[in-house]
Amino acid sequence: MTAPMHNEQIQSQWARVRGKLRAEMGETAYRNWLKKLTFLQIRGQEVELAVPTRFVRDWIVSHYQDRLRTLWQAENPTLRAVEVIVDSNCLNGPVETRPAGRMAEAEPVTAEIVRRESAESTSGNFVGAALDPRLTFDEFVVGKSNELAYAAAYRVADSKTVPFNPLFLYGGVGLGKTHLMHAIAWHIRKRSPDRRVIYLSAEKFMYQFVRALRDKNTMAFKEQFRSVDVLMIDDVQFISGKDSTQEEFFHTFNALVDQNRQVVVSADKSPSDLEGMEERMKSRLGWGLVADIHPTTYELRLGILQAKAEKIKQDVPAKVIEFLAHKITSNVRELEGALNRIAAHATLIGRPVTLETTQELLHDLLRANDRRVTIEEIQKRVAEHFNIKVSDMHSARRSRGVARPRQVAMYLSKLLTPRSLPEIGRKFGGRDHTTVMHAVRRVEELRASDSSFAEDVELLRRMLEG
Ligand code: ADP
Ligand code: MG
């Protein structure tokens, strides 16, 4: 046999098959599933491919086997079938090219960092929170909705200089802001152990500041934060409104940025949407790179579930994973929680996970996810209820008969959706957030003083909640 030549040909056929699949299914699906495929051999008329786990095999067979066969046949018409086998060794095959590599899990250095971290946490008076060893870049699954935030975080962690200051990460609950901040800290601690990194929540920052004030120790407090190379403050929306802490945060922030130290901040809203934050602070927060994390896409949810199932070594049928990715759209934390619940149940009962047990176990969670209302639905329902046109929700008309229902709809939007006041204002014909705030207050007042109005609102709320 002319083995080397033959082999080379096959390898380039395989490269073309992979290239086409990649183009057809997009980067996320490719990375999450098909990248795990290793070419083994051609035996007779059959191509043999391997994947690291049974889970991935089931998935690929049920979704891509036909396509794989067609693409192979286009390269080599003598081939009749594609076989995918499980071979745990092929984990050592083609390495993923995510910049962080796959090192963090296995290396003892992780434990080392944890020890150093906890020693540090107890030694000083003020310092950051402990880091969660699970929250590394390596464990972070990247998709369309979070790729900008991921890239920015990685850039900050990996560069010796300050690429943008501050990095402002924002997005809804459970979409990975804290995860990325911990990942930055881990990465820097590993790569440049002498850079001083502090991560803490805005609440903890406030608490420490208040304590320093009480103990007349504010000098030490300031020193502590102003001598770091990288300061990360999580959930800064909690600082808003608290005047003296906001002031202190502003000074700390400015001092660090002026000295060209890296600052990373997260919040649940964009800088300009932060309520109760001083204008100068908002504008300063938006000076660097502002990266938002969007709600997850179906593909990303699949990727995350698959990664987590593999991690906890639980055999979850592809059908169940698909089902969960379809149904649980709120955030990653709930997705993780759902998977953990069915995994725990399976282990306890000693029976494999099925679609039926999943539906049964998660019915409460699934219902809650079904029930998520949108501002559009609220506008429609409220308009129907008060017998006005939906377009009046956006119109400039101010007559009471239209303005009142509009206020009720704004109020319910604030109550039932995670949208911010400015976002709500935009959906009501581009109104200002103060108009929404006023509407919310007005409806609250009326509910307290007018019982039939209160009943109306209550009825609408229940209807909308399903
Ligand atoms: P946030 O701080 O935005 O509220 P977290 O960072 O705490 O959200 O994320 C919630 C949970 O979801 C964490 O357990 C985190 O590890 C996980 N998670 C979020 N996004 C991802 C992702 N892209 N890949 C893997 N896990 C994720
Ligand atoms: Mg968080």
Short mmCIF file of C-alpha atoms and ligand atoms in Angstrom, two decimals:
data_model
loop_
_atom_site.label_atom_id
_atom_site.label_comp_id
_atom_site.label_asym_id
_atom_site.label_seq_id
_atom_site.Cartn_x
_atom_site.Cartn_y
_atom_site.Cartn_z
CA MET A 1 0.00 0.00 0.00
CA THR A 2 1.14 3.49 -0.69
CA ALA A 3 0.23 4.41 2.81
CA PRO A 4 1.75 7.89 3.28
CA MET A 5 0.35 9.27 0.06
CA HIS A 6 -2.96 7.65 0.69
CA ASN A 7 -3.05 9.01 4.20
CA GLU A 8 -2.26 12.52 3.08
CA GLN A 9 -5.10 12.42 0.60
CA ILE A 10 -7.49 11.23 3.24
CA GLN A 11 -6.35 13.89 5.66
CA SER A 12 -7.03 16.61 3.14
CA GLN A 13 -10.43 15.11 2.37
CA TRP A 14 -11.18 15.17 6.08
CA ALA A 15 -10.04 18.78 6.29
CA ARG A 16 -12.44 19.71 3.51
CA VAL A 17 -15.33 17.85 5.13
CA ARG A 18 -14.64 19.66 8.38
CA GLY A 19 -14.35 23.00 6.63
CA LYS A 20 -17.72 22.56 4.97
CA LEU A 21 -19.41 21.49 8.18
CA ARG A 22 -17.96 24.46 9.93
CA ALA A 23 -19.28 26.82 7.28
CA GLU A 24 -22.69 25.18 7.33
CA MET A 25 -23.34 25.04 11.03
CA GLY A 26 -21.62 28.10 12.33
CA GLU A 27 -18.83 28.60 14.77
CA THR A 28 -20.62 27.82 18.02
CA ALA A 29 -22.08 24.50 16.97
CA TYR A 30 -18.83 23.58 15.36
CA ARG A 31 -16.80 24.31 18.43
CA ASN A 32 -19.23 22.66 20.80
CA TRP A 33 -19.72 19.47 18.87
CA LEU A 34 -17.83 18.82 15.71
CA LYS A 35 -14.47 19.99 16.84
CA LYS A 36 -14.43 17.02 19.15
CA LEU A 37 -14.38 14.62 16.20
CA THR A 38 -11.12 12.87 15.42
CA PHE A 39 -10.49 10.97 12.24
CA LEU A 40 -9.43 7.39 12.94
CA GLN A 41 -9.31 5.46 9.72
CA ILE A 42 -11.08 4.30 6.60
CA ARG A 43 -11.97 0.66 6.79
CA GLY A 44 -13.34 -0.74 3.57
CA GLN A 45 -16.18 1.53 2.59
CA GLU A 46 -16.55 3.00 6.04
CA VAL A 47 -15.09 6.09 7.64
CA GLU A 48 -14.34 5.77 11.32
CA LEU A 49 -14.41 8.87 13.47
CA ALA A 50 -13.98 9.09 17.22
CA VAL A 51 -15.27 11.37 19.95
CA PRO A 52 -14.37 11.54 23.64
CA THR A 53 -17.73 10.69 25.19
CA ARG A 54 -20.87 8.77 24.49
CA PHE A 55 -22.87 11.87 24.96
CA VAL A 56 -21.12 13.66 22.12
CA ARG A 57 -21.39 10.57 19.97
CA ASP A 58 -25.16 10.34 20.44
CA TRP A 59 -25.49 13.96 19.63
CA ILE A 60 -23.41 13.86 16.49
CA VAL A 61 -25.04 10.68 15.27
CA SER A 62 -28.52 12.04 15.73
CA HIS A 63 -27.80 15.45 14.23
CA TYR A 64 -24.94 15.22 11.79
CA GLN A 65 -24.36 11.66 10.71
CA ASP A 66 -26.23 11.96 7.41
CA ARG A 67 -24.54 15.19 6.58
CA LEU A 68 -21.16 13.72 7.40
CA ARG A 69 -21.81 10.80 5.08
CA THR A 70 -22.93 13.03 2.22
CA LEU A 71 -19.91 15.27 2.58
CA TRP A 72 -17.54 12.31 2.70
CA GLN A 73 -19.17 10.77 -0.33
CA ALA A 74 -18.69 14.00 -2.24
CA GLU A 75 -14.97 13.68 -1.52
CA ASN A 76 -14.76 9.99 -2.05
CA PRO A 77 -17.66 8.25 -3.80
CA THR A 78 -16.58 4.75 -2.76
CA LEU A 79 -17.47 5.44 0.85
CA ARG A 80 -20.81 4.14 2.06
CA ALA A 81 -21.02 4.88 5.76
CA VAL A 82 -19.68 6.98 8.61
CA GLU A 83 -19.19 5.36 11.97
CA VAL A 84 -18.65 7.41 15.11
CA ILE A 85 -17.11 5.59 18.03
CA VAL A 86 -16.34 6.59 21.59
CA ASP A 87 -12.69 6.78 22.47
CA SER A 88 -11.74 8.68 25.57
CA ASN A 89 -8.14 8.93 24.34
CA CYS A 90 -9.14 11.28 21.63
CA LEU A 91 -9.44 13.95 24.29
CA ASN A 92 -5.71 14.31 23.68
CA GLY A 93 -6.31 14.79 20.01
CA PRO A 94 -6.88 18.16 18.42
CA VAL A 95 -6.72 20.69 21.19
CA GLU A 96 -9.24 23.44 21.31
CA THR A 97 -7.77 26.73 20.33
CA ARG A 98 -9.47 28.82 22.96
CA PRO A 99 -6.70 31.03 24.24
CA ALA A 100 -6.84 29.84 27.82
CA GLY A 101 -6.20 26.25 26.80
CA ARG A 102 -7.49 23.42 28.89
CA MET A 103 -5.02 23.65 31.68
CA ALA A 104 -6.80 24.94 34.71
CA GLU A 105 -8.66 21.77 35.63
CA ALA A 106 -5.85 19.38 36.10
CA GLU A 107 -3.00 21.51 37.29
CA PRO A 108 -2.10 21.70 40.95
CA VAL A 109 -1.41 25.38 40.43
CA THR A 110 -5.11 25.97 40.99
CA ALA A 111 -4.90 24.73 44.54
CA GLU A 112 -1.83 26.87 45.03
CA ILE A 113 -3.72 29.96 43.95
CA VAL A 114 -6.62 29.11 46.21
CA ARG A 115 -4.29 28.80 49.17
CA ARG A 116 -2.64 32.08 48.42
CA GLU A 117 -5.99 33.71 47.96
CA SER A 118 -7.46 32.54 51.23
CA ALA A 119 -4.30 33.45 53.11
CA GLU A 120 -4.56 36.90 51.64
CA SER A 121 -8.22 37.21 52.46
CA THR A 122 -7.56 36.77 56.12
CA SER A 123 -4.31 38.67 56.49
CA GLY A 124 -5.28 42.19 55.56
CA ASN A 125 -8.06 44.26 56.97
CA PHE A 126 -9.73 45.03 53.70
CA VAL A 127 -9.28 42.94 50.65
CA GLY A 128 -11.19 41.08 48.07
CA ALA A 129 -13.46 38.12 48.18
CA ALA A 130 -12.20 34.58 47.63
CA LEU A 131 -12.23 33.33 44.09
CA ASP A 132 -14.34 30.42 42.99
CA PRO A 133 -12.06 27.83 41.36
CA ARG A 134 -14.79 26.84 38.90
CA LEU A 135 -15.01 30.27 37.38
CA THR A 136 -12.17 30.27 34.86
CA PHE A 137 -11.97 31.23 31.20
CA ASP A 138 -11.58 27.60 30.50
CA GLU A 139 -15.02 26.82 31.89
CA PHE A 140 -16.68 29.69 30.10
CA VAL A 141 -18.58 28.68 26.97
CA VAL A 142 -18.48 31.35 24.31
CA GLY A 143 -21.32 32.17 21.94
CA LYS A 144 -22.70 35.11 20.00
CA SER A 145 -24.32 36.70 23.03
CA ASN A 146 -21.19 36.87 25.14
CA GLU A 147 -18.28 36.84 22.71
CA LEU A 148 -17.52 40.54 23.02
CA ALA A 149 -17.52 40.42 26.81
CA TYR A 150 -15.39 37.29 26.77
CA ALA A 151 -12.87 38.72 24.33
CA ALA A 152 -12.62 41.97 26.28
CA ALA A 153 -12.18 40.15 29.60
CA TYR A 154 -9.57 37.88 28.13
CA ARG A 155 -7.73 40.82 26.66
CA VAL A 156 -7.62 42.59 30.00
CA ALA A 157 -6.40 39.46 31.75
CA ASP A 158 -3.78 38.54 29.23
CA SER A 159 -2.17 41.87 28.49
CA LYS A 160 0.59 43.41 30.52
CA THR A 161 -0.67 46.87 29.80
CA VAL A 162 -4.09 48.41 30.27
CA PRO A 163 -5.98 47.92 27.01
CA PHE A 164 -9.07 49.91 28.00
CA ASN A 165 -10.03 51.53 31.22
CA PRO A 166 -12.37 50.74 32.73
CA LEU A 167 -13.74 47.55 31.29
CA PHE A 168 -17.44 47.80 32.02
CA LEU A 169 -19.33 44.51 31.78
CA TYR A 170 -23.07 44.55 31.96
CA GLY A 171 -26.00 42.24 31.44
CA GLY A 172 -28.93 40.55 33.15
CA VAL A 173 -28.77 38.23 36.11
CA GLY A 174 -26.94 34.93 35.69
CA LEU A 175 -25.37 35.63 32.33
CA GLY A 176 -21.74 35.31 33.39
CA LYS A 177 -20.49 38.70 34.61
CA THR A 178 -19.11 37.36 37.88
CA HIS A 179 -17.74 34.36 36.07
CA LEU A 180 -15.70 36.56 33.72
CA MET A 181 -14.37 38.68 36.56
CA HIS A 182 -13.18 35.66 38.51
CA ALA A 183 -11.68 34.32 35.31
CA ILE A 184 -9.70 37.54 34.86
CA ALA A 185 -8.38 37.23 38.41
CA TRP A 186 -7.37 33.59 38.01
CA HIS A 187 -5.67 34.26 34.74
CA ILE A 188 -3.63 37.17 36.05
CA ARG A 189 -2.68 35.36 39.21
CA LYS A 190 -1.37 32.48 37.18
CA ARG A 191 0.38 34.47 34.47
CA SER A 192 1.70 37.39 36.48
CA PRO A 193 1.64 36.44 40.15
CA ASP A 194 3.24 39.71 41.20
CA ARG A 195 0.40 41.85 39.88
CA ARG A 196 -1.93 42.65 42.72
CA VAL A 197 -5.54 41.86 41.85
CA ILE A 198 -8.52 42.58 44.02
CA TYR A 199 -12.00 41.35 43.25
CA LEU A 200 -14.94 42.26 45.41
CA SER A 201 -18.62 43.01 45.24
CA ALA A 202 -19.79 46.59 45.42
CA GLU A 203 -21.65 45.65 48.57
CA LYS A 204 -18.48 44.50 50.22
CA PHE A 205 -16.73 47.65 49.09
CA MET A 206 -19.46 49.70 50.73
CA TYR A 207 -19.38 47.65 53.88
CA GLN A 208 -15.64 48.02 54.23
CA PHE A 209 -15.82 51.72 53.63
CA VAL A 210 -18.50 52.20 56.25
CA ARG A 211 -16.49 50.14 58.70
CA ALA A 212 -13.38 52.20 57.98
CA LEU A 213 -15.36 55.36 58.64
CA ARG A 214 -16.57 53.97 61.92
CA ASP A 215 -13.09 52.87 62.98
CA LYS A 216 -11.60 56.15 61.77
CA ASN A 217 -9.40 54.12 59.54
CA THR A 218 -10.15 55.55 56.12
CA MET A 219 -6.49 56.16 55.29
CA ALA A 220 -5.75 52.47 55.47
CA PHE A 221 -8.86 51.77 53.46
CA LYS A 222 -7.77 54.12 50.70
CA GLU A 223 -4.22 52.78 50.69
CA GLN A 224 -5.46 49.26 50.36
CA PHE A 225 -7.36 49.91 47.18
CA ARG A 226 -5.06 52.44 45.67
CA SER A 227 -2.05 50.14 45.68
CA VAL A 228 -3.55 47.45 43.47
CA ASP A 229 -2.77 46.79 39.83
CA VAL A 230 -6.20 45.51 38.96
CA LEU A 231 -9.35 46.37 40.85
CA MET A 232 -12.59 44.59 40.01
CA ILE A 233 -15.87 45.63 41.52
CA ASP A 234 -18.89 43.48 40.85
CA ASP A 235 -22.49 44.72 40.70
CA VAL A 236 -21.84 48.46 41.03
CA GLN A 237 -25.54 49.18 40.70
CA PHE A 238 -25.57 48.61 44.47
CA ILE A 239 -23.37 51.63 45.02
CA SER A 240 -25.83 53.98 43.43
CA GLY A 241 -27.69 56.28 45.72
CA LYS A 242 -25.37 55.74 48.69
CA ASP A 243 -23.77 59.14 48.56
CA SER A 244 -20.61 58.89 50.61
CA THR A 245 -19.71 55.45 49.26
CA GLN A 246 -20.37 56.62 45.75
CA GLU A 247 -18.07 59.52 46.39
CA GLU A 248 -15.36 57.25 47.75
CA PHE A 249 -15.77 54.84 44.89
CA PHE A 250 -15.45 57.72 42.47
CA HIS A 251 -12.18 58.86 44.06
CA THR A 252 -10.74 55.39 44.24
CA PHE A 253 -11.74 54.83 40.66
CA ASN A 254 -10.17 58.07 39.45
CA ALA A 255 -6.98 57.52 41.42
CA LEU A 256 -6.51 54.10 39.87
CA VAL A 257 -7.36 55.13 36.35
CA ASP A 258 -5.04 58.14 36.61
CA GLN A 259 -2.20 55.85 37.63
CA ASN A 260 -2.98 53.63 34.70
CA ARG A 261 -4.11 50.71 36.82
CA GLN A 262 -6.75 48.43 35.37
CA VAL A 263 -10.30 48.78 36.66
CA VAL A 264 -13.04 46.29 35.80
CA VAL A 265 -16.60 46.96 36.79
CA SER A 266 -19.83 45.04 36.32
CA ALA A 267 -23.45 46.07 36.59
CA ASP A 268 -26.88 44.94 35.56
CA LYS A 269 -27.30 47.96 33.28
CA SER A 270 -25.23 50.13 30.99
CA PRO A 271 -23.46 53.10 32.61
CA SER A 272 -25.99 55.59 31.30
CA ASP A 273 -28.92 53.51 32.57
CA LEU A 274 -27.62 53.22 36.14
CA GLU A 275 -30.24 54.83 38.29
CA GLY A 276 -29.19 56.93 41.25
CA MET A 277 -25.64 57.24 40.00
CA GLU A 278 -24.14 60.69 39.62
CA GLU A 279 -23.78 61.95 36.08
CA ARG A 280 -20.00 62.38 36.32
CA MET A 281 -19.67 58.80 37.58
CA LYS A 282 -21.86 57.43 34.79
CA SER A 283 -19.89 59.23 32.18
CA ARG A 284 -16.57 58.15 33.68
CA LEU A 285 -17.71 54.52 33.75
CA GLY A 286 -18.39 54.65 30.05
CA TRP A 287 -14.96 55.94 29.05
CA GLY A 288 -13.30 52.61 28.47
CA LEU A 289 -14.83 49.60 26.83
CA VAL A 290 -18.48 48.89 27.56
CA ALA A 291 -19.32 45.27 26.77
CA ASP A 292 -22.79 43.91 27.24
CA ILE A 293 -23.75 40.28 27.62
CA HIS A 294 -26.98 39.56 25.78
CA PRO A 295 -29.51 36.91 26.73
CA THR A 296 -28.32 33.45 25.75
CA THR A 297 -29.06 31.94 22.37
CA TYR A 298 -30.30 28.40 21.91
CA GLU A 299 -26.91 27.32 20.59
CA LEU A 300 -25.06 28.74 23.54
CA ARG A 301 -27.43 27.03 25.95
CA LEU A 302 -26.75 23.75 24.21
CA GLY A 303 -23.03 24.30 24.44
CA ILE A 304 -23.18 25.16 28.11
CA LEU A 305 -25.37 22.17 29.00
CA GLN A 306 -23.15 19.84 27.09
CA ALA A 307 -20.01 21.16 28.77
CA LYS A 308 -21.58 20.92 32.23
CA ALA A 309 -22.97 17.42 31.65
CA GLU A 310 -19.53 16.27 30.64
CA LYS A 311 -17.98 17.95 33.62
CA ILE A 312 -20.22 16.26 36.16
CA LYS A 313 -19.80 13.01 34.22
CA GLN A 314 -23.48 12.53 33.88
CA ASP A 315 -24.93 10.78 30.90
CA VAL A 316 -27.71 13.04 29.75
CA PRO A 317 -29.48 12.03 26.54
CA ALA A 318 -29.18 14.54 23.72
CA LYS A 319 -32.95 14.84 23.66
CA VAL A 320 -33.03 16.02 27.24
CA ILE A 321 -30.29 18.57 26.62
CA GLU A 322 -32.18 19.90 23.61
CA PHE A 323 -35.37 20.07 25.61
CA LEU A 324 -33.74 22.04 28.41
CA ALA A 325 -32.04 24.42 26.00
CA HIS A 326 -35.40 25.12 24.40
CA LYS A 327 -37.32 25.54 27.60
CA ILE A 328 -35.02 27.25 30.05
CA THR A 329 -34.19 30.51 28.42
CA SER A 330 -33.95 32.82 31.40
CA ASN A 331 -30.30 32.56 32.37
CA VAL A 332 -27.35 30.27 32.78
CA ARG A 333 -27.74 29.89 36.49
CA GLU A 334 -31.19 28.35 36.08
CA LEU A 335 -29.92 26.17 33.30
CA GLU A 336 -27.15 24.86 35.53
CA GLY A 337 -29.58 24.38 38.38
CA ALA A 338 -31.90 22.33 36.18
CA LEU A 339 -29.11 20.08 35.03
CA ASN A 340 -27.85 19.58 38.57
CA ARG A 341 -31.31 18.68 39.74
CA ILE A 342 -31.89 15.99 37.16
CA ALA A 343 -28.37 14.66 37.64
CA ALA A 344 -28.80 14.47 41.40
CA HIS A 345 -32.10 12.72 40.97
CA ALA A 346 -30.66 10.17 38.55
CA THR A 347 -27.80 9.40 40.92
CA LEU A 348 -30.08 9.07 43.89
CA ILE A 349 -32.61 6.85 42.19
CA GLY A 350 -29.98 4.94 40.28
CA ARG A 351 -31.86 5.22 37.00
CA PRO A 352 -30.79 7.03 33.86
CA VAL A 353 -32.09 10.46 32.98
CA THR A 354 -35.03 10.50 30.59
CA LEU A 355 -37.18 13.15 29.02
CA GLU A 356 -40.14 12.07 31.15
CA THR A 357 -38.33 12.32 34.48
CA THR A 358 -36.92 15.66 33.39
CA GLN A 359 -40.33 17.09 32.66
CA GLU A 360 -41.66 15.78 35.91
CA LEU A 361 -38.80 17.00 38.04
CA LEU A 362 -38.63 20.45 36.56
CA HIS A 363 -42.26 21.27 36.04
CA ASP A 364 -42.17 24.30 38.34
CA LEU A 365 -39.08 25.71 36.69
CA LEU A 366 -40.45 25.04 33.22
CA ARG A 367 -43.69 26.79 34.01
CA ALA A 368 -41.87 29.83 35.34
CA ASN A 369 -39.89 30.01 32.12
CA ASP A 370 -43.01 29.72 30.03
CA ARG A 371 -44.57 32.58 31.86
CA ARG A 372 -42.11 35.30 31.08
CA VAL A 373 -44.12 38.24 29.76
CA THR A 374 -42.91 40.91 27.39
CA ILE A 375 -43.67 44.60 27.36
CA GLU A 376 -45.57 44.11 24.09
CA GLU A 377 -47.89 41.56 25.71
CA ILE A 378 -48.47 43.87 28.62
CA GLN A 379 -49.34 46.75 26.30
CA LYS A 380 -51.74 44.55 24.37
CA ARG A 381 -53.52 43.17 27.41
CA VAL A 382 -53.81 46.51 29.13
CA ALA A 383 -55.09 48.19 25.96
CA GLU A 384 -57.72 45.47 25.60
CA HIS A 385 -58.73 45.77 29.19
CA PHE A 386 -59.24 49.54 29.03
CA ASN A 387 -60.61 49.42 25.55
CA ILE A 388 -58.04 51.62 23.87
CA LYS A 389 -55.83 51.05 20.84
CA VAL A 390 -52.43 49.44 21.31
CA SER A 391 -50.97 52.31 19.30
CA ASP A 392 -52.08 54.64 22.08
CA MET A 393 -49.40 53.07 24.23
CA HIS A 394 -46.85 54.77 22.00
CA SER A 395 -48.77 57.89 21.06
CA ALA A 396 -48.27 61.37 22.42
CA ARG A 397 -51.94 61.72 23.44
CA ARG A 398 -52.31 62.83 27.01
CA SER A 399 -56.03 62.60 27.70
CA ARG A 400 -56.78 60.74 30.91
CA GLY A 401 -58.59 57.91 29.12
CA VAL A 402 -55.35 57.02 27.36
CA ALA A 403 -52.72 58.26 29.79
CA ARG A 404 -53.95 56.22 32.73
CA PRO A 405 -53.89 52.83 30.96
CA ARG A 406 -50.48 53.73 29.61
CA GLN A 407 -49.25 54.36 33.15
CA VAL A 408 -50.67 51.03 34.26
CA ALA A 409 -48.85 49.30 31.42
CA MET A 410 -45.60 51.02 32.39
CA TYR A 411 -46.10 50.03 35.99
CA LEU A 412 -46.73 46.39 35.06
CA SER A 413 -43.73 46.41 32.75
CA LYS A 414 -41.55 47.47 35.65
CA LEU A 415 -43.14 44.88 37.90
CA LEU A 416 -43.17 41.88 35.59
CA THR A 417 -40.19 42.24 33.28
CA PRO A 418 -36.49 42.69 34.00
CA ARG A 419 -36.40 45.84 31.84
CA SER A 420 -34.95 49.08 33.19
CA LEU A 421 -36.85 52.35 33.32
CA PRO A 422 -35.14 53.81 30.24
CA GLU A 423 -35.78 50.61 28.30
CA ILE A 424 -39.43 50.73 29.26
CA GLY A 425 -39.63 54.39 28.29
CA ARG A 426 -38.26 53.57 24.86
CA LYS A 427 -40.99 50.98 24.31
CA PHE A 428 -43.64 53.53 25.10
CA GLY A 429 -43.04 55.84 22.19
CA GLY A 430 -39.55 56.88 23.27
CA ARG A 431 -40.55 58.42 26.57
CA ASP A 432 -38.04 59.50 29.16
CA HIS A 433 -37.24 57.25 32.14
CA THR A 434 -38.53 59.92 34.51
CA THR A 435 -41.94 59.58 32.86
CA VAL A 436 -41.87 55.88 33.64
CA MET A 437 -40.78 56.53 37.17
CA HIS A 438 -43.62 58.99 37.57
CA ALA A 439 -46.09 56.44 36.17
CA VAL A 440 -44.93 53.80 38.63
CA ARG A 441 -45.35 56.17 41.56
CA ARG A 442 -48.71 57.36 40.36
CA VAL A 443 -50.08 53.84 40.00
CA GLU A 444 -48.79 52.94 43.44
CA GLU A 445 -50.55 55.97 44.92
CA LEU A 446 -53.79 55.18 43.15
CA ARG A 447 -53.67 51.56 44.21
CA ALA A 448 -53.44 52.70 47.81
CA SER A 449 -56.29 55.21 47.55
CA ASP A 450 -58.70 53.63 45.08
CA SER A 451 -59.70 50.04 45.74
CA SER A 452 -61.46 49.40 42.46
CA PHE A 453 -58.41 50.65 40.59
CA ALA A 454 -56.27 48.39 42.76
CA GLU A 455 -58.47 45.43 41.80
CA ASP A 456 -58.15 46.25 38.13
CA VAL A 457 -54.39 46.30 38.34
CA GLU A 458 -54.30 43.13 40.37
CA LEU A 459 -56.50 41.37 37.86
CA LEU A 460 -54.26 42.43 34.99
CA ARG A 461 -51.19 41.30 36.84
CA ARG A 462 -52.63 37.85 37.48
CA MET A 463 -53.76 37.51 33.92
CA LEU A 464 -50.35 38.41 32.60
CA GLU A 465 -48.59 36.06 34.96
CA GLY A 466 -50.61 33.24 33.51
P1 ADP B 1 -23.94 37.10 36.77
O1 ADP B 1 -22.78 37.53 37.60
O2 ADP B 1 -23.96 37.75 35.41
O3 ADP B 1 -25.26 37.21 37.46
P2 ADP B 1 -22.67 34.53 36.97
O4 ADP B 1 -21.32 34.87 36.45
O5 ADP B 1 -22.77 34.38 38.44
O6 ADP B 1 -23.76 35.55 36.44
O7 ADP B 1 -23.18 33.20 36.24
C1 ADP B 1 -24.18 32.36 36.77
C2 ADP B 1 -23.80 30.91 36.62
O8 ADP B 1 -23.82 30.56 35.25
C3 ADP B 1 -22.39 30.61 37.10
O9 ADP B 1 -22.37 29.34 37.71
C4 ADP B 1 -21.56 30.62 35.85
O10 ADP B 1 -20.45 29.76 35.97
C5 ADP B 1 -22.54 30.12 34.83
N1 ADP B 1 -22.29 30.68 33.49
C6 ADP B 1 -22.73 31.87 33.01
N2 ADP B 1 -22.34 32.06 31.74
C7 ADP B 1 -21.64 30.96 31.40
C8 ADP B 1 -20.96 30.54 30.21
N3 ADP B 1 -20.96 31.30 29.11
N4 ADP B 1 -20.35 29.33 30.22
C9 ADP B 1 -20.36 28.57 31.32
N5 ADP B 1 -20.96 28.90 32.46
C10 ADP B 1 -21.60 30.08 32.52
MG MG B 2 -22.79 38.32 39.52
#
